[in-house]
Amino acid sequence: MLRGYDRVEVDALIGRAGKAIQSDDTALRAAAREELLTARLNVRMRGYDRSQVDGVLRRYAEQLERPQGA
């Protein structure tokens, strides 16, 4: 991808979301979901494909809306 979302920012955001998905802490899950829904990622040369990242962020946010393990 020539221009896409900053890889470091995306990796960090996905890492935090992944930890929250594994957690049963409702406050952590809610905060991570909000972060995913409001994220404003920088665009860089050789970044991640924006449409793919947006899809992953939506799916993670949906997972965080449900109780852990549901």
PDB file of N, CA and C in Angstrom:
ATOM      1  N   MET A   1       0.863  -1.172   0.000  1.00  0.00           N
ATOM      2  CA  MET A   1       0.000   0.000   0.000  1.00  0.00           C
ATOM      3  C   MET A   1       0.905   1.228   0.000  1.00  0.00           C
ATOM      4  N   LEU A   2       0.669   2.118  -0.931  1.00  0.00           N
ATOM      5  CA  LEU A   2       1.497   3.306  -1.044  1.00  0.00           C
ATOM      6  C   LEU A   2       1.274   4.256   0.136  1.00  0.00           C
ATOM      7  N   ARG A   3       0.028   4.646   0.378  1.00  0.00           N
ATOM      8  CA  ARG A   3      -0.291   5.491   1.532  1.00  0.00           C
ATOM      9  C   ARG A   3      -1.395   4.806   2.323  1.00  0.00           C
ATOM     10  N   GLY A   4      -1.152   4.656   3.595  1.00  0.00           N
ATOM     11  CA  GLY A   4      -2.138   4.002   4.444  1.00  0.00           C
ATOM     12  C   GLY A   4      -1.931   4.424   5.885  1.00  0.00           C
ATOM     13  N   TYR A   5      -2.692   3.803   6.765  1.00  0.00           N
ATOM     14  CA  TYR A   5      -2.598   4.142   8.183  1.00  0.00           C
ATOM     15  C   TYR A   5      -1.226   3.783   8.738  1.00  0.00           C
ATOM     16  N   ASP A   6      -0.737   4.650   9.611  1.00  0.00           N
ATOM     17  CA  ASP A   6       0.555   4.460  10.268  1.00  0.00           C
ATOM     18  C   ASP A   6       0.594   3.089  10.947  1.00  0.00           C
ATOM     19  N   ARG A   7       1.562   2.283  10.577  1.00  0.00           N
ATOM     20  CA  ARG A   7       1.653   0.912  11.081  1.00  0.00           C
ATOM     21  C   ARG A   7       1.851   0.849  12.596  1.00  0.00           C
ATOM     22  N   VAL A   8       2.677   1.721  13.134  1.00  0.00           N
ATOM     23  CA  VAL A   8       2.944   1.707  14.577  1.00  0.00           C
ATOM     24  C   VAL A   8       1.670   2.048  15.348  1.00  0.00           C
ATOM     25  N   GLU A   9       0.943   3.063  14.890  1.00  0.00           N
ATOM     26  CA  GLU A   9      -0.302   3.453  15.558  1.00  0.00           C
ATOM     27  C   GLU A   9      -1.334   2.327  15.498  1.00  0.00           C
ATOM     28  N   VAL A  10      -1.479   1.724  14.329  1.00  0.00           N
ATOM     29  CA  VAL A  10      -2.452   0.642  14.170  1.00  0.00           C
ATOM     30  C   VAL A  10      -2.077  -0.540  15.056  1.00  0.00           C
ATOM     31  N   ASP A  11      -0.820  -0.937  15.040  1.00  0.00           N
ATOM     32  CA  ASP A  11      -0.387  -2.078  15.851  1.00  0.00           C
ATOM     33  C   ASP A  11      -0.643  -1.834  17.337  1.00  0.00           C
ATOM     34  N   ALA A  12      -0.371  -0.620  17.806  1.00  0.00           N
ATOM     35  CA  ALA A  12      -0.596  -0.298  19.218  1.00  0.00           C
ATOM     36  C   ALA A  12      -2.090  -0.335  19.555  1.00  0.00           C
ATOM     37  N   LEU A  13      -2.907   0.247  18.688  1.00  0.00           N
ATOM     38  CA  LEU A  13      -4.355   0.271  18.913  1.00  0.00           C
ATOM     39  C   LEU A  13      -4.929  -1.144  18.916  1.00  0.00           C
ATOM     40  N   ILE A  14      -4.525  -1.950  17.957  1.00  0.00           N
ATOM     41  CA  ILE A  14      -5.001  -3.333  17.878  1.00  0.00           C
ATOM     42  C   ILE A  14      -4.521  -4.136  19.088  1.00  0.00           C
ATOM     43  N   GLY A  15      -3.310  -3.869  19.542  1.00  0.00           N
ATOM     44  CA  GLY A  15      -2.795  -4.555  20.729  1.00  0.00           C
ATOM     45  C   GLY A  15      -3.622  -4.258  21.967  1.00  0.00           C
ATOM     46  N   ARG A  16      -3.951  -2.984  22.157  1.00  0.00           N
ATOM     47  CA  ARG A  16      -4.786  -2.608  23.313  1.00  0.00           C
ATOM     48  C   ARG A  16      -6.177  -3.228  23.200  1.00  0.00           C
ATOM     49  N   ALA A  17      -6.737  -3.204  22.011  1.00  0.00           N
ATOM     50  CA  ALA A  17      -8.070  -3.779  21.807  1.00  0.00           C
ATOM     51  C   ALA A  17      -8.047  -5.283  22.057  1.00  0.00           C
ATOM     52  N   GLY A  18      -7.003  -5.951  21.601  1.00  0.00           N
ATOM     53  CA  GLY A  18      -6.891  -7.390  21.811  1.00  0.00           C
ATOM     54  C   GLY A  18      -6.854  -7.759  23.283  1.00  0.00           C
ATOM     55  N   LYS A  19      -6.127  -6.977  24.071  1.00  0.00           N
ATOM     56  CA  LYS A  19      -6.084  -7.225  25.519  1.00  0.00           C
ATOM     57  C   LYS A  19      -7.462  -7.020  26.135  1.00  0.00           C
ATOM     58  N   ALA A  20      -8.160  -5.987  25.690  1.00  0.00           N
ATOM     59  CA  ALA A  20      -9.493  -5.709  26.225  1.00  0.00           C
ATOM     60  C   ALA A  20     -10.474  -6.815  25.848  1.00  0.00           C
ATOM     61  N   ILE A  21     -10.360  -7.340  24.637  1.00  0.00           N
ATOM     62  CA  ILE A  21     -11.253  -8.418  24.199  1.00  0.00           C
ATOM     63  C   ILE A  21     -11.093  -9.642  25.092  1.00  0.00           C
ATOM     64  N   GLN A  22      -9.887  -9.898  25.560  1.00  0.00           N
ATOM     65  CA  GLN A  22      -9.621 -11.047  26.424  1.00  0.00           C
ATOM     66  C   GLN A  22     -10.017 -10.800  27.878  1.00  0.00           C
ATOM     67  N   SER A  23     -10.334  -9.567  28.214  1.00  0.00           N
ATOM     68  CA  SER A  23     -10.613  -9.183  29.595  1.00  0.00           C
ATOM     69  C   SER A  23     -12.107  -9.271  29.908  1.00  0.00           C
ATOM     70  N   ASP A  24     -12.406  -9.502  31.188  1.00  0.00           N
ATOM     71  CA  ASP A  24     -13.799  -9.426  31.624  1.00  0.00           C
ATOM     72  C   ASP A  24     -14.070  -8.120  32.370  1.00  0.00           C
ATOM     73  N   ASP A  25     -13.119  -7.201  32.348  1.00  0.00           N
ATOM     74  CA  ASP A  25     -13.257  -5.881  32.961  1.00  0.00           C
ATOM     75  C   ASP A  25     -14.115  -5.007  32.042  1.00  0.00           C
ATOM     76  N   THR A  26     -15.349  -4.740  32.461  1.00  0.00           N
ATOM     77  CA  THR A  26     -16.275  -3.999  31.600  1.00  0.00           C
ATOM     78  C   THR A  26     -15.808  -2.574  31.326  1.00  0.00           C
ATOM     79  N   ALA A  27     -15.146  -1.946  32.286  1.00  0.00           N
ATOM     80  CA  ALA A  27     -14.650  -0.582  32.073  1.00  0.00           C
ATOM     81  C   ALA A  27     -13.538  -0.573  31.021  1.00  0.00           C
ATOM     82  N   LEU A  28     -12.636  -1.542  31.092  1.00  0.00           N
ATOM     83  CA  LEU A  28     -11.560  -1.647  30.108  1.00  0.00           C
ATOM     84  C   LEU A  28     -12.130  -1.909  28.721  1.00  0.00           C
ATOM     85  N   ARG A  29     -13.110  -2.803  28.648  1.00  0.00           N
ATOM     86  CA  ARG A  29     -13.734  -3.119  27.367  1.00  0.00           C
ATOM     87  C   ARG A  29     -14.436  -1.892  26.788  1.00  0.00           C
ATOM     88  N   ALA A  30     -15.144  -1.151  27.622  1.00  0.00           N
ATOM     89  CA  ALA A  30     -15.854   0.047  27.149  1.00  0.00           C
ATOM     90  C   ALA A  30     -14.873   1.116  26.675  1.00  0.00           C
ATOM     91  N   ALA A  31     -13.796   1.309  27.417  1.00  0.00           N
ATOM     92  CA  ALA A  31     -12.794   2.313  27.033  1.00  0.00           C
ATOM     93  C   ALA A  31     -12.118   1.935  25.721  1.00  0.00           C
ATOM     94  N   ALA A  32     -11.798   0.664  25.559  1.00  0.00           N
ATOM     95  CA  ALA A  32     -11.161   0.206  24.321  1.00  0.00           C
ATOM     96  C   ALA A  32     -12.117   0.352  23.145  1.00  0.00           C
ATOM     97  N   ARG A  33     -13.377   0.034  23.357  1.00  0.00           N
ATOM     98  CA  ARG A  33     -14.371   0.174  22.284  1.00  0.00           C
ATOM     99  C   ARG A  33     -14.483   1.632  21.859  1.00  0.00           C
ATOM    100  N   GLU A  34     -14.565   2.518  22.821  1.00  0.00           N
ATOM    101  CA  GLU A  34     -14.643   3.950  22.513  1.00  0.00           C
ATOM    102  C   GLU A  34     -13.399   4.405  21.749  1.00  0.00           C
ATOM    103  N   GLU A  35     -12.239   3.929  22.166  1.00  0.00           N
ATOM    104  CA  GLU A  35     -11.005   4.298  21.467  1.00  0.00           C
ATOM    105  C   GLU A  35     -11.035   3.819  20.016  1.00  0.00           C
ATOM    106  N   LEU A  36     -11.534   2.617  19.791  1.00  0.00           N
ATOM    107  CA  LEU A  36     -11.620   2.094  18.424  1.00  0.00           C
ATOM    108  C   LEU A  36     -12.572   2.922  17.568  1.00  0.00           C
ATOM    109  N   LEU A  37     -13.697   3.306  18.162  1.00  0.00           N
ATOM    110  CA  LEU A  37     -14.711   4.040  17.403  1.00  0.00           C
ATOM    111  C   LEU A  37     -14.313   5.482  17.110  1.00  0.00           C
ATOM    112  N   THR A  38     -13.428   6.038  17.917  1.00  0.00           N
ATOM    113  CA  THR A  38     -13.056   7.452  17.743  1.00  0.00           C
ATOM    114  C   THR A  38     -11.629   7.636  17.242  1.00  0.00           C
ATOM    115  N   ALA A  39     -10.950   6.553  16.941  1.00  0.00           N
ATOM    116  CA  ALA A  39      -9.543   6.630  16.523  1.00  0.00           C
ATOM    117  C   ALA A  39      -9.389   7.470  15.259  1.00  0.00           C
ATOM    118  N   ARG A  40      -8.405   8.338  15.271  1.00  0.00           N
ATOM    119  CA  ARG A  40      -8.025   9.144  14.109  1.00  0.00           C
ATOM    120  C   ARG A  40      -6.569   8.803  13.816  1.00  0.00           C
ATOM    121  N   LEU A  41      -6.376   7.889  12.916  1.00  0.00           N
ATOM    122  CA  LEU A  41      -5.036   7.385  12.625  1.00  0.00           C
ATOM    123  C   LEU A  41      -4.372   8.222  11.539  1.00  0.00           C
ATOM    124  N   ASN A  42      -3.089   8.458  11.707  1.00  0.00           N
ATOM    125  CA  ASN A  42      -2.320   9.205  10.714  1.00  0.00           C
ATOM    126  C   ASN A  42      -2.076   8.346   9.481  1.00  0.00           C
ATOM    127  N   VAL A  43      -1.991   9.011   8.340  1.00  0.00           N
ATOM    128  CA  VAL A  43      -1.708   8.342   7.070  1.00  0.00           C
ATOM    129  C   VAL A  43      -0.241   8.559   6.740  1.00  0.00           C
ATOM    130  N   ARG A  44       0.420   7.477   6.350  1.00  0.00           N
ATOM    131  CA  ARG A  44       1.852   7.511   6.054  1.00  0.00           C
ATOM    132  C   ARG A  44       2.123   6.729   4.769  1.00  0.00           C
ATOM    133  N   MET A  45       3.286   6.970   4.215  1.00  0.00           N
ATOM    134  CA  MET A  45       3.742   6.148   3.096  1.00  0.00           C
ATOM    135  C   MET A  45       3.936   4.720   3.601  1.00  0.00           C
ATOM    136  N   ARG A  46       3.563   3.768   2.786  1.00  0.00           N
ATOM    137  CA  ARG A  46       3.696   2.344   3.095  1.00  0.00           C
ATOM    138  C   ARG A  46       2.951   1.946   4.367  1.00  0.00           C
ATOM    139  N   GLY A  47       1.811   2.568   4.574  1.00  0.00           N
ATOM    140  CA  GLY A  47       0.988   2.220   5.725  1.00  0.00           C
ATOM    141  C   GLY A  47       0.053   1.064   5.405  1.00  0.00           C
ATOM    142  N   TYR A  48      -0.729   0.698   6.416  1.00  0.00           N
ATOM    143  CA  TYR A  48      -1.709  -0.374   6.242  1.00  0.00           C
ATOM    144  C   TYR A  48      -2.886   0.125   5.412  1.00  0.00           C
ATOM    145  N   ASP A  49      -3.472  -0.774   4.638  1.00  0.00           N
ATOM    146  CA  ASP A  49      -4.647  -0.467   3.827  1.00  0.00           C
ATOM    147  C   ASP A  49      -5.766   0.064   4.730  1.00  0.00           C
ATOM    148  N   ARG A  50      -6.243   1.249   4.425  1.00  0.00           N
ATOM    149  CA  ARG A  50      -7.223   1.910   5.289  1.00  0.00           C
ATOM    150  C   ARG A  50      -8.542   1.154   5.380  1.00  0.00           C
ATOM    151  N   SER A  51      -9.035   0.640   4.278  1.00  0.00           N
ATOM    152  CA  SER A  51     -10.325  -0.060   4.328  1.00  0.00           C
ATOM    153  C   SER A  51     -10.217  -1.359   5.126  1.00  0.00           C
ATOM    154  N   GLN A  52      -9.103  -2.051   5.022  1.00  0.00           N
ATOM    155  CA  GLN A  52      -8.925  -3.272   5.808  1.00  0.00           C
ATOM    156  C   GLN A  52      -8.845  -2.952   7.294  1.00  0.00           C
ATOM    157  N   VAL A  53      -8.083  -1.920   7.640  1.00  0.00           N
ATOM    158  CA  VAL A  53      -7.965  -1.532   9.051  1.00  0.00           C
ATOM    159  C   VAL A  53      -9.323  -1.099   9.587  1.00  0.00           C
ATOM    160  N   ASP A  54     -10.056  -0.288   8.827  1.00  0.00           N
ATOM    161  CA  ASP A  54     -11.376   0.157   9.274  1.00  0.00           C
ATOM    162  C   ASP A  54     -12.289  -1.033   9.550  1.00  0.00           C
ATOM    163  N   GLY A  55     -12.229  -2.058   8.708  1.00  0.00           N
ATOM    164  CA  GLY A  55     -13.035  -3.253   8.918  1.00  0.00           C
ATOM    165  C   GLY A  55     -12.653  -3.995  10.185  1.00  0.00           C
ATOM    166  N   VAL A  56     -11.365  -4.125  10.427  1.00  0.00           N
ATOM    167  CA  VAL A  56     -10.890  -4.794  11.641  1.00  0.00           C
ATOM    168  C   VAL A  56     -11.323  -4.007  12.879  1.00  0.00           C
ATOM    169  N   LEU A  57     -11.184  -2.697  12.832  1.00  0.00           N
ATOM    170  CA  LEU A  57     -11.577  -1.876  13.977  1.00  0.00           C
ATOM    171  C   LEU A  57     -13.069  -2.018  14.264  1.00  0.00           C
ATOM    172  N   ARG A  58     -13.898  -2.058  13.224  1.00  0.00           N
ATOM    173  CA  ARG A  58     -15.341  -2.253  13.419  1.00  0.00           C
ATOM    174  C   ARG A  58     -15.630  -3.610  14.054  1.00  0.00           C
ATOM    175  N   ARG A  59     -14.970  -4.658  13.559  1.00  0.00           N
ATOM    176  CA  ARG A  59     -15.205  -6.000  14.117  1.00  0.00           C
ATOM    177  C   ARG A  59     -14.763  -6.080  15.579  1.00  0.00           C
ATOM    178  N   TYR A  60     -13.625  -5.501  15.887  1.00  0.00           N
ATOM    179  CA  TYR A  60     -13.166  -5.496  17.282  1.00  0.00           C
ATOM    180  C   TYR A  60     -14.136  -4.714  18.161  1.00  0.00           C
ATOM    181  N   ALA A  61     -14.619  -3.582  17.683  1.00  0.00           N
ATOM    182  CA  ALA A  61     -15.577  -2.789  18.461  1.00  0.00           C
ATOM    183  C   ALA A  61     -16.852  -3.591  18.711  1.00  0.00           C
ATOM    184  N   GLU A  62     -17.308  -4.340  17.717  1.00  0.00           N
ATOM    185  CA  GLU A  62     -18.490  -5.189  17.892  1.00  0.00           C
ATOM    186  C   GLU A  62     -18.230  -6.262  18.941  1.00  0.00           C
ATOM    187  N   GLN A  63     -17.047  -6.865  18.915  1.00  0.00           N
ATOM    188  CA  GLN A  63     -16.701  -7.883  19.912  1.00  0.00           C
ATOM    189  C   GLN A  63     -16.693  -7.285  21.313  1.00  0.00           C
ATOM    190  N   LEU A  64     -16.208  -6.069  21.439  1.00  0.00           N
ATOM    191  CA  LEU A  64     -16.120  -5.436  22.754  1.00  0.00           C
ATOM    192  C   LEU A  64     -17.487  -5.012  23.280  1.00  0.00           C
ATOM    193  N   GLU A  65     -18.461  -4.921  22.403  1.00  0.00           N
ATOM    194  CA  GLU A  65     -19.812  -4.559  22.823  1.00  0.00           C
ATOM    195  C   GLU A  65     -20.476  -5.713  23.567  1.00  0.00           C
ATOM    196  N   ARG A  66     -20.077  -6.935  23.213  1.00  0.00           N
ATOM    197  CA  ARG A  66     -20.643  -8.128  23.843  1.00  0.00           C
ATOM    198  C   ARG A  66     -19.816  -8.513  25.074  1.00  0.00           C
ATOM    199  N   PRO A  67     -20.420  -9.207  26.026  1.00  0.00           N
ATOM    200  CA  PRO A  67     -19.644  -9.692  27.174  1.00  0.00           C
ATOM    201  C   PRO A  67     -18.541 -10.638  26.715  1.00  0.00           C
ATOM    202  N   GLN A  68     -17.435 -10.661  27.454  1.00  0.00           N
ATOM    203  CA  GLN A  68     -16.293 -11.516  27.110  1.00  0.00           C
ATOM    204  C   GLN A  68     -16.760 -12.960  27.034  1.00  0.00           C
ATOM    205  N   GLY A  69     -16.365 -13.640  25.970  1.00  0.00           N
ATOM    206  CA  GLY A  69     -16.717 -15.038  25.789  1.00  0.00           C
ATOM    207  C   GLY A  69     -18.067 -15.267  25.134  1.00  0.00           C
ATOM    208  N   ALA A  70     -18.804 -14.197  24.860  1.00  0.00           N
ATOM    209  CA  ALA A  70     -20.140 -14.359  24.244  1.00  0.00           C
ATOM    210  C   ALA A  70     -20.034 -14.493  22.747  1.00  0.00           C
TER     211      ALA A  70
END
